[in-house]
Amino acid sequence: MTRTDSLIDQLAADVRPVRPLPPPALRALMALAAIALVAGLAIVVLGDVGELSQRYAGRETLLALEMSAMAATGVLAIIAAFSLSIPGRSKRWIAAPLPSFAVWLLLSGFGCYGDLVRRGGIAWKLGESMHCLSFILATSALIAPLLIWRLARAKPIDPLPVALLGGLGIAATSALVLIFFHPFTVTFIDLAVHVVAIGIVVGAFGLMNRRAFAPA
Amino acid sequence: MTASGSDGRGDGWGDLLTAAQRGDAEAYRGFLKAIVPFVRAIARRRCWSEDMVDDVVQDVLLTVHRVRHTFQPGRPVEPWLAAIVVRRSIDAARKRGRIGRREIFNEAAYETFEDPDAKEPVDADASRTLARITEELSRGQKEAIDLVKIREMTLAEASLASGQSIASLKVNIHRAMKKLRLNLVKDPPE
């Protein structure tokens, strides 16, 4: 008997019933619903939607587009992470959130430029931006365990893209929640800080991919 | 084996794997046996030695066992399985690359004397020393060292063979190596 035959016998003897995982899109939607519930509650209890409307008065369309791009980035990144956690799913999922991410950065940059034109040099100052960094990191840290727990159920065989996309999804969601708590319009410095915060979250997910996602 | 599987393959891999997910050991054995040629064919395209292909095939079988819950009944098996084979082939190539960069093979490394007969007493001494320094290891530690370090099984294979979890195997190997090092320093071979 070869080593392969003997391994097959051992595995067959060890087989136990397992429940197949639901489709990745359904699992992603369930995770997104849980994240939306937590984020929604935090916004309703702690955020100030009235103040947000005042801050963006006259620029509502830009705000709506920017928030849509953030939400699309978060949702697509999380769906992509769940899809890629299953062997054999298309690698094209890696690119799914990138167009909306680019649109988000472009729209934010456009908003920052408008702010620079209106307020001049003051828009370059580093004011409350460090609070944004802490906010995005803290919110990401709060949501991350739920997402990691759900993603790890698939024991992804290639955990790195799953981790990076999960990190992007979490960071985009945190940035979206931040809008409701942001005490000022976004400046170039804020945008840079947001990008750094997103980079930290995605990098942290990437670094802990093997430990956190229990790969097979 | 069914005449036609739900995945569209004539050999019904999808049906066998779905039955295996329900705990049917015979269906699972049939599935694992049936996929070996497919796995071997993909592995051969990415591996440079038959030895490496064998390692990849076994690693794929173990991975299939661990992720069989990710197969969705009704979907084709081949893309799911092929992705596992490709991943494991890449992992094997990287592992060999890493080892190749750090280590060289020296055929004479284990030779003590040119004359083979002259080695006998040394081998006997080595066995005695090994017996002495491993005396203090617990049963679990001895088993972990035997399976992983001496028989060169992967952690997953050793886990399956011994019933110890991968985490406890790692802990046992770490503690055993520490103890062995201490014993060698305390009581060096003559």
Coordinates of C-alpha atoms in Angstrom, one line a residue:
Chain A
M1 CA 0.0 0.0 0.0
T2 CA 1.5 3.4 -1.0
R3 CA 1.6 6.4 1.4
T4 CA -1.2 8.0 -0.6
D5 CA -3.5 5.0 -0.3
S6 CA -2.8 4.8 3.5
L7 CA -3.5 8.5 3.8
I8 CA -6.8 8.1 2.0
D9 CA -7.8 5.3 4.3
Q10 CA -6.9 7.4 7.4
L11 CA -8.9 10.4 6.0
A12 CA -11.9 8.3 5.1
A13 CA -11.8 6.7 8.6
D14 CA -11.7 10.2 10.1
V15 CA -14.6 11.7 8.1
R16 CA -17.3 13.4 10.1
P17 CA -20.4 15.2 8.8
V18 CA -19.8 18.8 8.0
R19 CA -22.3 21.5 7.1
P20 CA -21.5 23.1 3.7
L21 CA -21.0 26.9 4.0
P22 CA -23.7 29.1 2.5
P23 CA -22.8 30.9 -0.8
P24 CA -20.1 33.6 -0.2
A25 CA -22.4 36.4 -1.2
L26 CA -25.0 35.4 1.4
R27 CA -22.3 35.1 4.1
A28 CA -21.0 38.6 3.1
L29 CA -24.4 40.1 3.2
M30 CA -25.0 38.6 6.7
A31 CA -21.7 40.1 7.9
L32 CA -22.5 43.4 6.3
A33 CA -25.9 43.5 7.9
A34 CA -24.3 42.9 11.4
I35 CA -21.7 45.7 10.7
A36 CA -24.5 48.0 9.4
L37 CA -26.5 47.4 12.5
V38 CA -23.6 48.3 14.8
A39 CA -22.5 51.3 12.7
G40 CA -26.2 52.5 12.3
L41 CA -26.8 52.3 16.1
A42 CA -23.5 54.3 16.8
I43 CA -24.5 57.0 14.3
V44 CA -28.0 57.3 15.6
V45 CA -26.9 57.4 19.3
L46 CA -23.6 59.3 19.0
G47 CA -23.6 61.1 15.6
D48 CA -25.0 64.4 14.6
V49 CA -26.8 64.1 11.2
G50 CA -28.2 67.7 11.5
E51 CA -24.7 69.1 11.9
L52 CA -23.5 67.1 8.9
S53 CA -26.2 68.6 6.7
Q54 CA -25.2 72.1 7.7
R55 CA -21.5 71.4 7.1
Y56 CA -22.2 70.1 3.6
A57 CA -25.0 72.7 2.7
G58 CA -24.8 73.3 -1.0
R59 CA -22.6 70.3 -1.6
E60 CA -25.1 67.6 -0.9
T61 CA -24.6 65.9 -4.3
L62 CA -20.9 65.6 -3.8
L63 CA -21.4 64.3 -0.2
A64 CA -23.9 61.7 -1.5
L65 CA -21.6 60.6 -4.2
E66 CA -18.6 60.4 -1.9
M67 CA -20.6 58.3 0.7
S68 CA -21.9 56.0 -2.1
A69 CA -18.3 55.4 -3.3
M70 CA -17.2 54.6 0.3
A71 CA -20.1 52.3 0.9
A72 CA -19.5 50.6 -2.5
T73 CA -15.8 50.1 -1.6
G74 CA -16.7 48.6 1.7
V75 CA -19.5 46.3 0.4
L76 CA -17.5 45.1 -2.7
A77 CA -14.3 44.6 -0.7
I78 CA -16.2 42.4 1.9
I79 CA -18.1 40.4 -0.7
A80 CA -14.7 39.9 -2.6
A81 CA -13.1 38.7 0.6
F82 CA -15.8 36.2 1.3
S83 CA -15.7 35.0 -2.4
L84 CA -11.9 34.6 -2.4
S85 CA -12.0 32.7 0.9
I86 CA -13.5 29.8 -1.1
P87 CA -11.1 27.8 -3.4
G88 CA -11.8 28.2 -7.1
R89 CA -13.6 31.5 -7.1
S90 CA -12.5 34.1 -9.8
K91 CA -9.3 36.1 -8.9
R92 CA -11.0 39.0 -10.6
W93 CA -12.8 39.7 -7.3
I94 CA -9.5 41.3 -6.1
A95 CA -10.2 44.2 -8.5
A96 CA -13.9 44.6 -7.6
P97 CA -13.6 47.4 -5.0
L98 CA -10.8 49.3 -6.7
P99 CA -12.9 51.5 -9.1
S100 CA -15.1 52.7 -6.3
F101 CA -12.1 53.2 -4.1
A102 CA -10.5 55.4 -6.9
V103 CA -13.8 57.3 -7.3
W104 CA -13.9 57.9 -3.5
L105 CA -10.4 59.3 -3.4
L106 CA -11.1 61.5 -6.5
L107 CA -14.3 62.9 -5.1
S108 CA -12.6 63.6 -1.7
G109 CA -9.7 65.3 -3.5
F110 CA -12.2 67.4 -5.5
G111 CA -13.9 68.3 -2.2
C112 CA -10.6 69.2 -0.6
Y113 CA -9.7 71.4 -3.6
G114 CA -13.0 73.3 -3.2
D115 CA -12.2 73.8 0.5
L116 CA -8.7 75.1 -0.4
V117 CA -10.2 77.6 -2.8
R118 CA -12.7 78.8 -0.2
R119 CA -10.5 78.9 2.8
G120 CA -7.0 79.4 1.4
G121 CA -3.9 78.3 3.3
I122 CA -5.8 77.3 6.5
A123 CA -7.0 74.1 4.6
W124 CA -3.4 72.8 4.7
K125 CA -3.1 72.9 8.5
L126 CA -3.1 69.8 10.6
G127 CA -6.0 70.4 12.9
E128 CA -8.3 67.6 14.1
S129 CA -6.9 65.1 11.6
M130 CA -5.2 62.9 14.2
H131 CA -8.7 62.3 15.7
C132 CA -9.7 60.9 12.4
L133 CA -6.8 58.6 12.4
S134 CA -7.7 57.3 15.9
F135 CA -11.4 57.1 15.0
I136 CA -10.8 55.0 11.8
L137 CA -8.3 52.7 13.7
A138 CA -10.6 52.3 16.8
T139 CA -13.7 51.7 14.7
S140 CA -11.8 49.2 12.5
A141 CA -10.5 47.4 15.6
L142 CA -14.1 47.1 16.9
I143 CA -15.6 45.7 13.7
A144 CA -12.6 43.6 12.7
P145 CA -13.1 40.6 15.0
L146 CA -16.6 39.9 13.7
L147 CA -15.4 39.9 10.1
I148 CA -12.3 37.9 10.8
W149 CA -14.4 35.3 12.7
R150 CA -16.8 34.9 9.8
L151 CA -14.0 34.8 7.1
A152 CA -11.9 32.3 9.1
R153 CA -14.7 29.7 8.9
A154 CA -13.7 29.0 5.3
K155 CA -10.0 28.3 6.4
P156 CA -8.9 30.2 3.2
I157 CA -6.1 28.4 1.4
D158 CA -4.6 31.7 0.2
P159 CA -5.3 34.0 3.1
L160 CA -3.4 37.1 2.0
P161 CA -5.9 38.6 -0.6
V162 CA -8.8 37.7 1.7
A163 CA -7.0 39.6 4.5
L164 CA -6.2 42.6 2.4
L165 CA -9.7 42.9 1.0
G166 CA -11.2 42.4 4.4
G167 CA -9.0 45.2 5.7
L168 CA -10.1 47.5 2.9
G169 CA -13.7 46.7 3.6
I170 CA -13.4 47.4 7.3
A171 CA -11.4 50.6 6.7
A172 CA -13.9 51.9 4.1
T173 CA -16.8 51.2 6.5
S174 CA -15.0 53.0 9.3
A175 CA -14.3 56.0 7.1
L176 CA -18.0 56.1 6.1
V177 CA -19.0 56.1 9.8
L178 CA -16.4 58.8 10.4
I179 CA -18.3 61.3 8.1
F180 CA -21.1 61.4 10.7
F181 CA -18.7 62.4 13.4
H182 CA -16.3 64.6 11.4
P183 CA -16.3 68.1 13.0
F184 CA -15.1 69.8 9.8
T185 CA -15.0 69.5 6.0
V186 CA -12.3 67.3 4.6
T187 CA -9.0 69.0 3.8
F188 CA -6.1 67.6 1.8
I189 CA -4.3 66.8 5.1
D190 CA -7.4 65.0 6.4
L191 CA -7.6 63.0 3.2
A192 CA -3.9 62.1 3.5
V193 CA -4.6 61.0 7.1
H194 CA -7.6 58.9 6.0
V195 CA -5.5 57.2 3.4
V196 CA -2.7 56.5 6.0
A197 CA -5.4 55.1 8.4
I198 CA -6.8 52.9 5.6
G199 CA -3.2 51.8 4.8
I200 CA -2.6 50.9 8.5
V201 CA -5.8 48.8 8.7
V202 CA -5.1 47.0 5.4
G203 CA -1.5 46.5 6.4
A204 CA -2.4 45.1 9.8
F205 CA -4.8 42.7 8.2
G206 CA -2.2 41.7 5.7
L207 CA 0.4 41.1 8.4
M208 CA -1.9 39.0 10.6
N209 CA -3.4 37.0 7.7
R210 CA -1.9 33.6 8.7
R211 CA -2.6 33.9 12.4
A212 CA -6.1 35.4 12.2
F213 CA -7.6 33.5 9.2
A214 CA -6.7 29.9 10.3
P215 CA -5.7 28.9 6.8
A216 CA -5.9 25.2 5.8
Chain B
M1 CA -20.1 5.6 -8.2
T2 CA -23.0 7.3 -10.0
A3 CA -23.3 7.3 -13.7
S4 CA -23.7 11.0 -13.9
G5 CA -22.9 13.5 -11.2
S6 CA -24.8 16.7 -10.3
D7 CA -21.6 18.6 -11.3
G8 CA -21.9 17.3 -14.9
R9 CA -18.9 15.0 -14.7
G10 CA -19.4 11.4 -15.8
D11 CA -17.7 10.1 -12.7
G12 CA -20.0 12.0 -10.2
W13 CA -17.3 13.6 -8.0
G14 CA -19.8 16.2 -6.9
D15 CA -22.2 13.5 -5.6
L16 CA -19.4 11.7 -3.9
L17 CA -18.1 14.8 -2.1
T18 CA -21.7 15.8 -1.2
A19 CA -22.2 12.4 0.4
A20 CA -18.8 12.8 2.1
Q21 CA -20.0 16.1 3.6
R22 CA -22.8 14.1 5.2
G23 CA -20.3 11.7 6.7
D24 CA -20.3 8.8 4.2
A25 CA -16.8 7.3 4.6
E26 CA -17.1 5.0 1.5
A27 CA -18.2 7.8 -0.7
Y28 CA -15.3 9.9 0.6
R29 CA -12.8 7.1 0.0
G30 CA -14.1 6.8 -3.5
F31 CA -13.9 10.6 -4.1
L32 CA -10.3 10.8 -2.8
K33 CA -9.2 7.8 -4.9
A34 CA -10.9 9.2 -8.0
I35 CA -9.3 12.6 -7.8
V36 CA -5.7 11.5 -7.3
P37 CA -4.9 11.2 -11.1
F38 CA -6.5 14.7 -11.7
V39 CA -4.5 16.2 -8.8
R40 CA -1.3 14.5 -10.0
A41 CA -1.7 15.8 -13.5
I42 CA -2.0 19.4 -12.4
A43 CA 0.8 19.0 -9.8
R44 CA 3.1 17.6 -12.5
R45 CA 2.8 20.8 -14.5
R46 CA 4.1 22.8 -11.6
C47 CA 6.5 20.5 -9.8
W48 CA 10.0 19.5 -11.0
S49 CA 10.3 16.1 -9.4
E50 CA 8.1 13.0 -8.9
D51 CA 9.0 13.2 -5.2
M52 CA 7.6 16.8 -5.0
V53 CA 4.5 15.7 -6.9
D54 CA 3.9 13.0 -4.3
D55 CA 4.2 15.5 -1.5
V56 CA 1.8 17.9 -3.2
V57 CA -0.8 15.1 -3.8
Q58 CA -0.7 14.2 -0.1
D59 CA -0.9 17.8 0.9
V60 CA -3.9 18.4 -1.4
L61 CA -5.7 15.4 0.1
L62 CA -5.2 16.8 3.6
T63 CA -6.3 20.2 2.5
V64 CA -9.4 18.8 0.9
H65 CA -10.2 17.1 4.2
R66 CA -9.9 20.3 6.1
V67 CA -11.9 22.5 3.6
R68 CA -14.5 20.0 2.4
H69 CA -17.2 22.2 4.0
T70 CA -16.4 25.0 1.5
F71 CA -17.6 22.9 -1.4
Q72 CA -21.1 24.0 -2.4
P73 CA -23.2 21.0 -3.5
G74 CA -24.4 21.5 -7.1
R75 CA -21.3 23.5 -8.2
P76 CA -18.5 21.9 -10.3
V77 CA -15.8 20.2 -8.3
E78 CA -12.9 20.7 -10.7
P79 CA -12.3 24.5 -10.3
W80 CA -12.5 24.1 -6.5
L81 CA -10.1 21.2 -6.5
A82 CA -7.8 22.7 -9.2
A83 CA -7.4 25.9 -7.1
I84 CA -6.4 23.8 -4.1
V85 CA -3.8 21.9 -6.2
V86 CA -2.3 25.0 -7.7
R87 CA -2.1 26.7 -4.2
R88 CA -0.4 23.7 -2.7
S89 CA 2.0 23.4 -5.6
I90 CA 3.0 27.0 -5.2
D91 CA 3.4 26.5 -1.4
A92 CA 5.6 23.4 -2.1
A93 CA 7.8 25.2 -4.6
R94 CA 8.2 28.2 -2.2
K95 CA 9.1 25.8 0.7
R96 CA 11.7 24.0 -1.5
G97 CA 13.1 27.3 -2.7
R98 CA 13.5 28.5 0.9
I99 CA 15.2 25.3 2.0
G100 CA 17.4 25.3 -1.1
R101 CA 18.6 28.9 -0.4
R102 CA 19.5 28.0 3.2
E103 CA 20.8 24.5 3.0
I104 CA 23.2 22.5 0.8
F105 CA 23.2 18.7 0.4
N106 CA 26.5 17.2 1.5
E107 CA 26.6 13.5 1.0
A108 CA 29.5 13.1 3.4
A109 CA 27.9 15.1 6.1
Y110 CA 26.8 12.1 8.1
E111 CA 30.0 10.0 7.5
T112 CA 32.3 9.7 10.5
F113 CA 35.0 7.5 9.1
E114 CA 35.9 6.6 5.5
D115 CA 35.8 2.9 6.4
P116 CA 32.1 1.8 6.9
D117 CA 33.1 -0.8 9.5
A118 CA 34.8 1.9 11.6
K119 CA 31.5 3.6 12.1
E120 CA 29.8 0.8 14.0
P121 CA 31.0 1.8 17.5
V122 CA 30.2 5.4 16.9
D123 CA 26.7 4.5 15.8
A124 CA 26.3 2.4 18.9
D125 CA 27.5 5.4 21.1
A126 CA 25.1 7.7 19.2
S127 CA 22.2 5.3 19.9
R128 CA 23.1 5.1 23.6
T129 CA 23.3 8.9 23.8
L130 CA 20.0 9.4 22.1
A131 CA 18.3 6.9 24.4
R132 CA 19.8 8.7 27.4
I133 CA 18.8 12.2 26.4
T134 CA 15.3 11.2 25.3
E135 CA 14.6 9.3 28.5
E136 CA 13.1 12.4 30.2
L137 CA 10.7 13.3 27.4
S138 CA 7.0 12.7 27.9
R139 CA 5.2 10.2 25.7
G140 CA 3.5 13.0 23.7
Q141 CA 6.9 14.8 23.3
K142 CA 8.6 11.6 22.1
E143 CA 5.7 10.9 19.6
A144 CA 5.9 14.5 18.3
I145 CA 9.6 14.3 17.7
D146 CA 9.4 10.9 16.1
L147 CA 6.6 11.8 13.7
V148 CA 7.7 15.3 12.7
K149 CA 11.5 15.4 13.1
I150 CA 12.5 11.8 12.5
R151 CA 9.8 10.5 10.0
E152 CA 9.6 14.1 8.5
M153 CA 5.8 14.1 8.5
T154 CA 4.0 17.5 8.1
L155 CA 2.3 18.8 11.2
A156 CA -1.1 17.9 9.6
E157 CA 0.0 14.3 8.9
A158 CA 1.5 13.9 12.4
S159 CA -1.7 15.3 13.9
L160 CA -3.8 12.8 12.0
A161 CA -1.4 9.9 12.9
S162 CA -1.1 10.8 16.6
G163 CA -4.4 12.3 17.4
Q164 CA -2.6 15.3 18.9
S165 CA -3.8 18.7 17.7
I166 CA -1.3 20.8 15.6
A167 CA -1.0 23.3 18.4
S168 CA -0.1 20.6 21.0
L169 CA 2.4 19.0 18.5
K170 CA 4.1 22.4 18.1
V171 CA 4.2 22.8 21.9
N172 CA 5.5 19.3 22.4
I173 CA 8.2 19.7 19.8
H174 CA 9.3 23.0 21.2
R175 CA 9.5 21.6 24.8
A176 CA 11.2 18.4 23.6
M177 CA 13.9 20.3 21.7
K178 CA 14.5 22.5 24.6
K179 CA 14.9 19.6 26.9
L180 CA 17.1 17.7 24.4
R181 CA 19.4 20.7 24.1
L182 CA 19.7 21.1 27.9
N183 CA 20.4 17.3 28.3
L184 CA 23.1 17.5 25.6
V185 CA 24.8 20.4 27.3
K186 CA 24.5 18.9 30.7
D187 CA 25.6 15.4 29.7
P188 CA 27.5 15.6 26.4
P189 CA 28.2 12.4 24.4
E190 CA 31.6 10.8 25.1

